Coordinates of C-alpha atoms and ligand atoms in Angstrom, one line a residue:
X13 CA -120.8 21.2 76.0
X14 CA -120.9 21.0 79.7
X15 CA -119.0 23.9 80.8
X16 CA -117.7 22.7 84.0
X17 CA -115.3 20.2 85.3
X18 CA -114.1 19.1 88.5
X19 CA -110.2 19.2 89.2
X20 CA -109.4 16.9 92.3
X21 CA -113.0 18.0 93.1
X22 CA -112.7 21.5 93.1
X23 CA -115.1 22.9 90.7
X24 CA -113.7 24.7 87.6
X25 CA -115.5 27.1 85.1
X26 CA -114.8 26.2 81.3
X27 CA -114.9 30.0 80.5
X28 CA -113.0 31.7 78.1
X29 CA -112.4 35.8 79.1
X30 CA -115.7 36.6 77.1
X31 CA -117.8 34.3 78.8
X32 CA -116.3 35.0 82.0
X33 CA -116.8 39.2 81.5
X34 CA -120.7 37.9 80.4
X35 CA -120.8 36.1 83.5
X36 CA -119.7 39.4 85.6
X37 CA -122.5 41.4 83.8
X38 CA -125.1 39.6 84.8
X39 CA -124.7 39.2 88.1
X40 CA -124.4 42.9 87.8
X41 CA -127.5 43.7 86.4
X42 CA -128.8 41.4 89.2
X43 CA -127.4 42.6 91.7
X44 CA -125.8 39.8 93.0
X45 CA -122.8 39.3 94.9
X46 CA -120.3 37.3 92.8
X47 CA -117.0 35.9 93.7
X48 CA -114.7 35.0 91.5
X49 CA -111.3 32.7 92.1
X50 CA -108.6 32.9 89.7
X51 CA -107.7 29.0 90.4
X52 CA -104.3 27.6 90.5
X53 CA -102.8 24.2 91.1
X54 CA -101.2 25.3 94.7
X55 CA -105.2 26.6 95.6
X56 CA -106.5 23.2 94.7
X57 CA -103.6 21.1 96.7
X58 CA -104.4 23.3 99.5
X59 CA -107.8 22.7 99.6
X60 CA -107.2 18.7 99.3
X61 CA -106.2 19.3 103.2
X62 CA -107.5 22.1 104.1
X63 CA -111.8 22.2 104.4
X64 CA -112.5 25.3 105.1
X65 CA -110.5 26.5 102.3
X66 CA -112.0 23.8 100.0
X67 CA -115.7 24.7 101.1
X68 CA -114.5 28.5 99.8
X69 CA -113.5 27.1 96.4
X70 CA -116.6 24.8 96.2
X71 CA -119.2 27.9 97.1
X72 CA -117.7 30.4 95.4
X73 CA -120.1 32.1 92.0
X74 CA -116.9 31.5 89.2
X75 CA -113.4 29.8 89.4
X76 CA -111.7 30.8 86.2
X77 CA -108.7 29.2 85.1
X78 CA -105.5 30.9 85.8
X79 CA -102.7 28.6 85.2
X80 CA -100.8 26.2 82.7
X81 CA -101.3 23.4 85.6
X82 CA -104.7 23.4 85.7
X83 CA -105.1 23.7 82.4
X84 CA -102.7 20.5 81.8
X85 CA -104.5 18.7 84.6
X86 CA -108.1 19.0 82.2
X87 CA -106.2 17.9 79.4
X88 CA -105.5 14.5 81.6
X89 CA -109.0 14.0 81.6
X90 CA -109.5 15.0 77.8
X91 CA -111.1 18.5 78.6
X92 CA -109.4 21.4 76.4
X93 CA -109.5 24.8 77.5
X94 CA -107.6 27.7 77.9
X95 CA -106.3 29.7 80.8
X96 CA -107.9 33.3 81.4
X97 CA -104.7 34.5 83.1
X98 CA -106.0 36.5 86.2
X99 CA -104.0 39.4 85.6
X100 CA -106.1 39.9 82.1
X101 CA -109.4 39.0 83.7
X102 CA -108.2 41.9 86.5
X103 CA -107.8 44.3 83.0
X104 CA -111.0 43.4 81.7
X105 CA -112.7 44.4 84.9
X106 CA -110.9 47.7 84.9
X107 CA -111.9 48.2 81.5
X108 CA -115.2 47.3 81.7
X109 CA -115.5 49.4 85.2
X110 CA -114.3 52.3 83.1
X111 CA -116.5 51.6 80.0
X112 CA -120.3 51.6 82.0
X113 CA -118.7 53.9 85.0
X114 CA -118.9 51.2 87.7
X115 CA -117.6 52.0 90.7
X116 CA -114.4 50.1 91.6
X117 CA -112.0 49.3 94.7
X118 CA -108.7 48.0 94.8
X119 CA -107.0 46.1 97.9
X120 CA -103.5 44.4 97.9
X121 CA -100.5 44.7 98.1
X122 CA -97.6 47.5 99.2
X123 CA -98.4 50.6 99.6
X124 CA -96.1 52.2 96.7
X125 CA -97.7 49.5 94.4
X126 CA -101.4 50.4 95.0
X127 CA -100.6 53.6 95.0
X128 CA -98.8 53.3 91.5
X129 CA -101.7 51.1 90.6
X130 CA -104.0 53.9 90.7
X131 CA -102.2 55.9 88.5
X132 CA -101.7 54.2 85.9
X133 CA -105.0 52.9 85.7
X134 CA -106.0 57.0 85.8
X135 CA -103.7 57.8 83.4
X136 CA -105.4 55.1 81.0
X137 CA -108.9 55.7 81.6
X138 CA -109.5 59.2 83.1
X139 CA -112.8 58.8 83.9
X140 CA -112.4 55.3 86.0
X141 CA -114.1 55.8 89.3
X142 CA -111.8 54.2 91.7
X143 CA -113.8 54.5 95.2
X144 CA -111.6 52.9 97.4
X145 CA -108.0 52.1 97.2
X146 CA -105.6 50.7 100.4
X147 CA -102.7 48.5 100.6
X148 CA -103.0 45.4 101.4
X149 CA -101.2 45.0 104.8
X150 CA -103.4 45.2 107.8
X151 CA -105.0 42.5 110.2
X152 CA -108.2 45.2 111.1
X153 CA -110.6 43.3 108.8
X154 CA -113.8 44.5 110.0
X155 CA -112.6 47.7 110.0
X156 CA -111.6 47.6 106.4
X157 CA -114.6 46.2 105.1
X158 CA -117.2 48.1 106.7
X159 CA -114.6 51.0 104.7
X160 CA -115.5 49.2 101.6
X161 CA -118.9 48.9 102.4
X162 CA -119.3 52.3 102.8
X163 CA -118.2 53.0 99.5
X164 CA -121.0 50.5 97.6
X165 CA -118.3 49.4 94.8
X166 CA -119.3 47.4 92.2
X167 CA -116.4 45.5 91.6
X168 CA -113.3 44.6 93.7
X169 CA -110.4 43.5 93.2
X170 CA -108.3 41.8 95.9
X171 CA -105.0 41.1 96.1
X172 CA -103.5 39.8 99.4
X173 CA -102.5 36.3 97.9
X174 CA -103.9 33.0 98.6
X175 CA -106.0 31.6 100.9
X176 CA -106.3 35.3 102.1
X177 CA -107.6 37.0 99.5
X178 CA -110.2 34.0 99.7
X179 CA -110.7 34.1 103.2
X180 CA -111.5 38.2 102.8
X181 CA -113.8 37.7 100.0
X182 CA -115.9 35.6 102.1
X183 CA -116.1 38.2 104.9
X184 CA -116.6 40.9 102.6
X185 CA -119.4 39.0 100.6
X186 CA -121.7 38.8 103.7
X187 CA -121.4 43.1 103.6
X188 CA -121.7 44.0 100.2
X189 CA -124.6 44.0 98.0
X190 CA -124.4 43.3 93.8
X191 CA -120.5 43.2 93.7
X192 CA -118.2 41.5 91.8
X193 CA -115.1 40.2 94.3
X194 CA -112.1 38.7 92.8
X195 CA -108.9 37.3 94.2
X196 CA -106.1 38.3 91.8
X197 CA -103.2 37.5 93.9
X198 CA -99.9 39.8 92.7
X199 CA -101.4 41.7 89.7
X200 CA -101.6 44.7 91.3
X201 CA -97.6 44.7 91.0
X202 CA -97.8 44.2 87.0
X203 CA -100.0 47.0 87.3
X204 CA -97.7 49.0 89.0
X205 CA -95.2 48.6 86.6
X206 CA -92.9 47.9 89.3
X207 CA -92.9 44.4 88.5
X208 CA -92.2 43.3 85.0
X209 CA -95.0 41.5 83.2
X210 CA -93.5 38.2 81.8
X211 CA -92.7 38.5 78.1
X212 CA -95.9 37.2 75.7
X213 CA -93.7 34.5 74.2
X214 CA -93.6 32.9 77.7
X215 CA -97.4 33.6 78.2
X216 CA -98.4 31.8 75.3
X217 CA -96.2 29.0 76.1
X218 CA -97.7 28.8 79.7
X219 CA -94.4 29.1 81.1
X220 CA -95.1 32.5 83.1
X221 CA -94.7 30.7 86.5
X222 CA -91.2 30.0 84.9
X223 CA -90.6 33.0 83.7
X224 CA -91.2 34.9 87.4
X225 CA -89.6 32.0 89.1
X226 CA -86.2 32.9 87.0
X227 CA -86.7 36.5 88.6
X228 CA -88.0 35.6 92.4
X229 CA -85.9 32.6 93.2
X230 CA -87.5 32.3 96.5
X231 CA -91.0 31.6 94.4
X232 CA -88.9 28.1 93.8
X233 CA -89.5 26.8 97.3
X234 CA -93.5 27.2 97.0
X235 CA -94.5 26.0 93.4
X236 CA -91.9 23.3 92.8
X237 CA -93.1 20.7 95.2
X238 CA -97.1 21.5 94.3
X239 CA -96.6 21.2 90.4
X240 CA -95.5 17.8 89.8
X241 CA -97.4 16.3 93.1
X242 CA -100.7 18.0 91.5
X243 CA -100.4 16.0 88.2
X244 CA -99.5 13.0 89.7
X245 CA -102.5 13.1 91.8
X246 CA -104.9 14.2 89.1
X247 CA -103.3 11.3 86.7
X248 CA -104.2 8.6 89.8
X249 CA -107.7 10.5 90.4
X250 CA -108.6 10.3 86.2
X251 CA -107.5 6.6 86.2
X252 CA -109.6 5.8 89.5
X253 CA -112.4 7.4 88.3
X254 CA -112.4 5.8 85.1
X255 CA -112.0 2.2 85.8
Ligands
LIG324 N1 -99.9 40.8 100.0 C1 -100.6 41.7 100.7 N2 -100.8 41.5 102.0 C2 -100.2 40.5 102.7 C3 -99.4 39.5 101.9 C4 -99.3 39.7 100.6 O1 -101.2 42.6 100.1 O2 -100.3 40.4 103.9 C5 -99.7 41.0 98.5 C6 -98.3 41.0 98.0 O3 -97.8 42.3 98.1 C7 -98.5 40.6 96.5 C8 -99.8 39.7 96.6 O4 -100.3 39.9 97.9 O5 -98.9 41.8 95.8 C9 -99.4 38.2 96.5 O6 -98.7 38.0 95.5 P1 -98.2 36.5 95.1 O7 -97.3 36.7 94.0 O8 -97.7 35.8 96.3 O9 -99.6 35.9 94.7 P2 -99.9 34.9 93.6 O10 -100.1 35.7 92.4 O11 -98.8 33.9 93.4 O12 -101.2 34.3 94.1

């Protein structure tokens, strides 16, 4: 099987989290810079109007599948596969950084998060080597990567949110040499443990953006309108295509 699809033409990756990880390694061992998007149904309806964003998504080296809707929007055009949710994918590279002592940076959110992060990311794997770690509110961005530069991490994770995180990877791409650069939007506050992780029934329901909804109201305002807009538009764009 092919494994990749276009959503509303944004390129997606029909990777389950082993293949993804397998993906990772490789580039790796070639030392080649690799960015991957955790993809979401409010990335790709922004990058319906927005080109630069879209020429992000459509260049990038992996978009993974992070949520129900785009999972539900492949299932329109009779393509079944599963979400890699991108806090898990954001565990697996900590793991895997731990396991073959890679050297990894994190960037995102506040600074008692990151900070929190750290730790319990030291406390599970002593031995991680974390070479850069920094909060993720600043507008100095050439100052901050030539910090991560400087360090030569193998993987790094990014969270600043969308099109941000996006927007840095790019930047940050053009500096480093044989990393692995992921957007992974607010897992840095699971991490923390200051935010609570949604319960596993509602993960394996799909319902997480429900489920963290119920406990940031103001969450409401952004996905509502995007959600039901994105299927109707990939409903119109599978029967267009078709016929
Ligand atoms: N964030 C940041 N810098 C900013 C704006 C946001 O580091 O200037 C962080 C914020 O603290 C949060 C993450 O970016 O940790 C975005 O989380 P959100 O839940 O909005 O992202 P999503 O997972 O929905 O993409």
């Amino acid at each position: 099987m092919e494994k990749k699809a276009t959503v509303l033409n944004c390129p997606i990756d029909l990777y389950n989290a082993d293949e993804a990880i397998k993906e990772v390694r490789e580039a790796l061992k070639e030392k080649r810079n690799f960015h991957v998007v955790t993809i979401n149904p409010e990335m790709i309806m922004n990058a319906q109007k927005n080109k630069p964003f879209f020429e992000i998504i459509n260049n990038s080296d992996m978009n993974i599948i992070d949520s129900v809707g785009v999972k539900l929007a492949l299932k329109i055009k009779g393509i079944n596969q599963n979400q890699i949710r991108g806090v898990d994918f954001a565990r697996l590279l900590v793991k895997e950084a731990a396991k073959n002592n890679l050297k990894i940076a994190f960037l995102g959110a506040k600074e008692e998060v990151i900070k929190k992060t750290c730790e319990n990311f030291l406390k599970k794997y002593p031995s991680l080597n974390i070479v850069y770690s920094r909060n993720g509110y600043f507008n100095n961005d050439d100052e901050i990567i030539e910090e991560i530069k400087q360090k030569t991490p193998d993987i790094v994770l990014v969270g600043l949110g969308s099109p941000r995180q996006e927007e840095f990877i790019v930047k940050l791409k053009k500096e480093l040499q044989g990393a692995t650069m992921v957007g992974v939007g607010g897992s840095f506050d699971v991490f923390s443990g200051l935010v609570k992780e949604s319960p596993k029934i509602y993960q394996k329901m799909g319902l997480e953006w429900l489920y963290r909804t119920i406990l940031q109201p103001e969450r409401f305002k952004r996905i509502f309108p995007v959600l039901p807009l994105f299927l109707i538009k990939c409903i119109i764009d599978t029967i267009v295509n078709r016929g």
